[in-house]
XYZ file of C-alpha atoms in Angstrom:
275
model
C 0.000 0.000 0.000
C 0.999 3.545 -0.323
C 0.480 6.088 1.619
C -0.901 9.340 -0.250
C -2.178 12.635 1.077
C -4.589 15.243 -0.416
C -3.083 16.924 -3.455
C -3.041 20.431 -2.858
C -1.542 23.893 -4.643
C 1.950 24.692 -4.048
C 2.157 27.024 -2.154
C 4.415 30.480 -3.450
C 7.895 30.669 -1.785
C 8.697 33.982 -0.466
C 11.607 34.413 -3.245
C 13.631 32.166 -6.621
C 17.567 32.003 -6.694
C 19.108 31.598 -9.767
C 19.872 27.703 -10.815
C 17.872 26.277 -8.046
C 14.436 25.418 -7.099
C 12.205 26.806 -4.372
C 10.753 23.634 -1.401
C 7.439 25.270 -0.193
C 7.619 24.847 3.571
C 4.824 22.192 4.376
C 4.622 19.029 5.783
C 5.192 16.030 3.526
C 5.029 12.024 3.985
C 8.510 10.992 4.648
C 9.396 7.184 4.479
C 7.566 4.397 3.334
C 6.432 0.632 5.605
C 5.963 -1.135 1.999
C 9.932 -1.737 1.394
C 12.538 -1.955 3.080
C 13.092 -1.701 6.688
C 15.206 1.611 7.116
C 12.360 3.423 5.300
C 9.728 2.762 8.463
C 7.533 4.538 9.528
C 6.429 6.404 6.963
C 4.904 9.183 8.680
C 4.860 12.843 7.788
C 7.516 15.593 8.273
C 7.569 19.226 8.348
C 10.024 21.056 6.184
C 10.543 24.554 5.636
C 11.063 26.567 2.542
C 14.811 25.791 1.594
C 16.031 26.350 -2.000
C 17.634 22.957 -3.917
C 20.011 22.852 -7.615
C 17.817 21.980 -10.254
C 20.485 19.455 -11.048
C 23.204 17.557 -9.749
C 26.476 19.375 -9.571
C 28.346 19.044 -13.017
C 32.036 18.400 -13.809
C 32.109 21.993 -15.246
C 31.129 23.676 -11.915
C 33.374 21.196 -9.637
C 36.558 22.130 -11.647
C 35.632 25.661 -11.301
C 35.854 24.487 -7.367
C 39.250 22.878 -8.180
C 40.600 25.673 -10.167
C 40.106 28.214 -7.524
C 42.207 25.771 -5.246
C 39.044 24.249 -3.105
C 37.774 20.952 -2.956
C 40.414 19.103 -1.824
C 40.351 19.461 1.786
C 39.726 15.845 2.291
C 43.279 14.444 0.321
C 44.846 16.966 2.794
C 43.120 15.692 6.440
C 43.314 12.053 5.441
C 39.449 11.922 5.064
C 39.598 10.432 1.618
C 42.298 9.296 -0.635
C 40.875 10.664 -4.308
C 38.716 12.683 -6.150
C 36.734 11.697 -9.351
C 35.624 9.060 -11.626
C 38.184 6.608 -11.267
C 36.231 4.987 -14.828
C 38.078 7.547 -16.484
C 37.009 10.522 -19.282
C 33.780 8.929 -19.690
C 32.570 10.191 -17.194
C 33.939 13.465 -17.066
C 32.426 15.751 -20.165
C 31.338 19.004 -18.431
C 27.486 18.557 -18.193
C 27.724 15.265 -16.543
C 27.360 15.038 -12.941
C 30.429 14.766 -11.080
C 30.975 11.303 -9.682
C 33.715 9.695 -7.432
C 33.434 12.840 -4.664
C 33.621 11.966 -0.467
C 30.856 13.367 1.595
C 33.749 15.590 2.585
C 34.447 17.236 -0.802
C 30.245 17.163 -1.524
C 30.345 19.223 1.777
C 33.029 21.528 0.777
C 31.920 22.408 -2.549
C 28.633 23.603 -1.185
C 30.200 26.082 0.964
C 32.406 27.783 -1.654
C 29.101 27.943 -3.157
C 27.918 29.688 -0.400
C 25.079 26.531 0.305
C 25.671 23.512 1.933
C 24.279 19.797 1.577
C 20.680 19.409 2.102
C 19.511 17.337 5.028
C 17.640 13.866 4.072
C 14.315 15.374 4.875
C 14.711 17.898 2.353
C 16.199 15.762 -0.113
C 13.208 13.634 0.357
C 10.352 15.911 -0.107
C 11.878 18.017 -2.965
C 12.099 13.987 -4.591
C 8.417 12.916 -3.914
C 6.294 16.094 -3.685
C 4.155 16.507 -0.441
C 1.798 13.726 -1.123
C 4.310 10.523 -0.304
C 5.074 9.595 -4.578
C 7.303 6.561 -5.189
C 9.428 8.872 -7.830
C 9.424 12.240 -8.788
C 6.929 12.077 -11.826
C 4.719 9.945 -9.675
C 3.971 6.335 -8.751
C 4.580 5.262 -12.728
C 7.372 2.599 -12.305
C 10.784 4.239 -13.255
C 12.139 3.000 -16.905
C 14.486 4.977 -19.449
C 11.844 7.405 -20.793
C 12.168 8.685 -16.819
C 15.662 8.211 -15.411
C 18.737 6.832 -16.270
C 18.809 3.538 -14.362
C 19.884 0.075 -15.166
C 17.638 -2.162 -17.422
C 17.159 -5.837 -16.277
C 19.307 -7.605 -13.753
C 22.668 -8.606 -12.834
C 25.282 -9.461 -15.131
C 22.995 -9.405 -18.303
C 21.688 -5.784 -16.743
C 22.027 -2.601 -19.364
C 23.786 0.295 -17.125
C 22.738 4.133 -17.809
C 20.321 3.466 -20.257
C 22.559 2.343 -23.105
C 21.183 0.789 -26.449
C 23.169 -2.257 -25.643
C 25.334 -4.312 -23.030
C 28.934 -3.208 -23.405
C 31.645 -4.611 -22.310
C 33.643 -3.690 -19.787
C 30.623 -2.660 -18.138
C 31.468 0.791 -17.154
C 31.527 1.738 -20.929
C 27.999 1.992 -19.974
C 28.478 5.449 -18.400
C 26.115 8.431 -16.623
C 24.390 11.079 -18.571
C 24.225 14.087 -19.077
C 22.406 16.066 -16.633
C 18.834 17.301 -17.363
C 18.415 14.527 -20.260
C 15.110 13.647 -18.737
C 12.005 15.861 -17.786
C 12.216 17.399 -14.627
C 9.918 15.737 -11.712
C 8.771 17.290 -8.586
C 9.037 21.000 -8.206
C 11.178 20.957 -11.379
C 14.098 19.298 -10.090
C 16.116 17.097 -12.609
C 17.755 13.545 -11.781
C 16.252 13.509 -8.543
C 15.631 9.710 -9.724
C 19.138 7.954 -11.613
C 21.859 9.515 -12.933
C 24.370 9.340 -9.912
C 23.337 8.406 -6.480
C 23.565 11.940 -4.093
C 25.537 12.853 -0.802
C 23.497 14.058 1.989
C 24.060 15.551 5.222
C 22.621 12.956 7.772
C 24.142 10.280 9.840
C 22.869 7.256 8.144
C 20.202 5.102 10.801
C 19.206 2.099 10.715
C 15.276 3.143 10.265
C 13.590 5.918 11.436
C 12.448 4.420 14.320
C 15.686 3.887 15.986
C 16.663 7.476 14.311
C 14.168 8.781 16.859
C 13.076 12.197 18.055
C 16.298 13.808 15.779
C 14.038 11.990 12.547
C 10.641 13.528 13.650
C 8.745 16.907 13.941
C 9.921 19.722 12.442
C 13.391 20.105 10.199
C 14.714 17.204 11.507
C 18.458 17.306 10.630
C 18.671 13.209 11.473
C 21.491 11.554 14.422
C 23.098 14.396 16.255
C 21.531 16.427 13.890
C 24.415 16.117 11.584
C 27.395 17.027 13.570
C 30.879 15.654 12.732
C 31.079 13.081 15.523
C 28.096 11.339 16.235
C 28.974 7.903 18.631
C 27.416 4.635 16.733
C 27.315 6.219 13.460
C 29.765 5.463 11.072
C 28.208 6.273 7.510
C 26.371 9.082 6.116
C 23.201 8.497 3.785
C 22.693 8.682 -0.155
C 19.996 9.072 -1.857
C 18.395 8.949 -5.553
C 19.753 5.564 -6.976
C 21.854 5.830 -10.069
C 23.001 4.714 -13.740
C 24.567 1.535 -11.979
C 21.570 0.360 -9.915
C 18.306 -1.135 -11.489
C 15.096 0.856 -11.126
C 14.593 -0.024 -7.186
C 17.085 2.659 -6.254
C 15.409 5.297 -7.962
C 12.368 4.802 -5.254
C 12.513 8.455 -3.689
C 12.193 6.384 0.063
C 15.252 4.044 -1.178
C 18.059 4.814 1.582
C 21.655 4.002 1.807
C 24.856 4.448 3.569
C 28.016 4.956 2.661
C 31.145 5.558 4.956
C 31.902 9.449 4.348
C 35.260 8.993 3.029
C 34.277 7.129 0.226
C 37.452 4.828 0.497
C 39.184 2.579 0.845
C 38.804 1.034 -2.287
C 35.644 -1.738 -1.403
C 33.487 1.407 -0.225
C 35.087 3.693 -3.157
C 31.149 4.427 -5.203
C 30.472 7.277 -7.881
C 28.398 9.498 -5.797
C 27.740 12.708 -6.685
C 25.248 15.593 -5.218
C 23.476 18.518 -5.306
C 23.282 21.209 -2.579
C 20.844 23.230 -0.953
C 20.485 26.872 0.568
């Protein structure tokens, strides 16, 4: 079953920023107790207005982060050991999304940007609407026309939408951003594409999240801070080219350690940020 709510107009956010997309402040249904268990409850959240990217944060605008002598904090503290696709220059045209980033560098960007990650709450609503939708265009199951996903399963599985199975499989590459119609509030690749840092302490469910995953702008375990005792990973969000159309789910949750290394947690997740 899935939980829905009334539809209802959106209401007008008090201002528009350039690039990004305005979240109406509202309460929306957060989480979902038809899949898997860190998605329960589903139960609804209040959010207020926040701004997101329309899209995920391209190669273009992370070198202009690199070129101005940021985003590499992390190689410097020990927090992660590299920076980009390690696939190679297929996945690193400018208007694809960057891919191969820590939390830390995801983090870091934003704030040269002046923004900052958004929490999982907001990621969540500006990826379902208010009304508790499996994907941003709705409940319609996710296939190629929506997001770019992986077709069919396992080994025999079609990676980023590609005509064909290539081999080595990460011929099969990302997209470019915006190369499928935008979803909820106009947001692009909310669903596919690369998976997306956010700031949370990844929990085990909601439940055992607690009072920090309830109520009002709940910014998740110790409401984000840099230590937080029993937590190890943060949480991504959005599935990706790699993953089959299951991951696209705008409840789907996962954690990754924040480093992004060593080389058996080393994914291609990118992000967006928020202000």
């Amino acid at each position: 079953m899935v939980i829905t709510g009334c539809t209802r107009p959106v209401a007008a956010c008090s201002k528009q920023i350039p690039g990004m997309a305005c979240i109406p402040a509202g309460e929306f249904i957060r989480g979902s107790n038809d899949f898997e268990s860190d998605e329960k409850p589903a139960e609804k959240v209040y959010v207020s207005e926040f701004h997101m990217d329309l899209h995920e944060v391209t190669n273009k605008e992370f070198n202009e982060c690199l070129a101005a002598g940021k985003c590499r904090g992390c190689l410097q503290t020990g927090e992660c050991n590299y920076i980009g696709a390690r696939y190679g220059w297929r996945y690193k045209k400018d208007d694809q999304p960057v891919s191969g980033v820590s939390w830390f560098t995801a983090r870091e960007y934003c704030e040269f940007r002046g923004k900052r990650l958004p929490t999982e709450a907001e990621w969540e609503k500006a990826a379902r609407g208010p009304d508790g939708n499996l994907y941003p265009w709705g409940n319609e199951p996710a296939d190629c026309s929506r997001a770019i996903i992986q077709i069919g399963e396992g080994k025999k599985g079609i990676k980023g939408c590609f005509t064909k199975r290539l081999e080595p499989e990460w011929h099969m590459h990302t997209a470019a951003v915006m190369s499928r119609s935008p979803g909820a509030y106009g947001l692009y690749d909310m669903a596919g594409n690369v998976h997306e840092w956010v700031n949370d302490w990844y929990s085990k469910s909601y439940a055992a999240c607690g009072e920090k995953c309830r109520g009002r702008d709940p910014k998740g375990p110790c409401d984000g801070a840099a230590v937080c005792p029993g937590h190890k990973e943060r949480s991504v969000r959005g599935g990706s080219w790699w993953w089959t159309a299951g991951y696209a789910r705008g409840s789907k949750r996962r954690g990754n350690v924040p480093g992004n290394m060593p080389m058996e947690h080393y994914h291609h997740f990118g992000f967006r940020c928020a202000q």
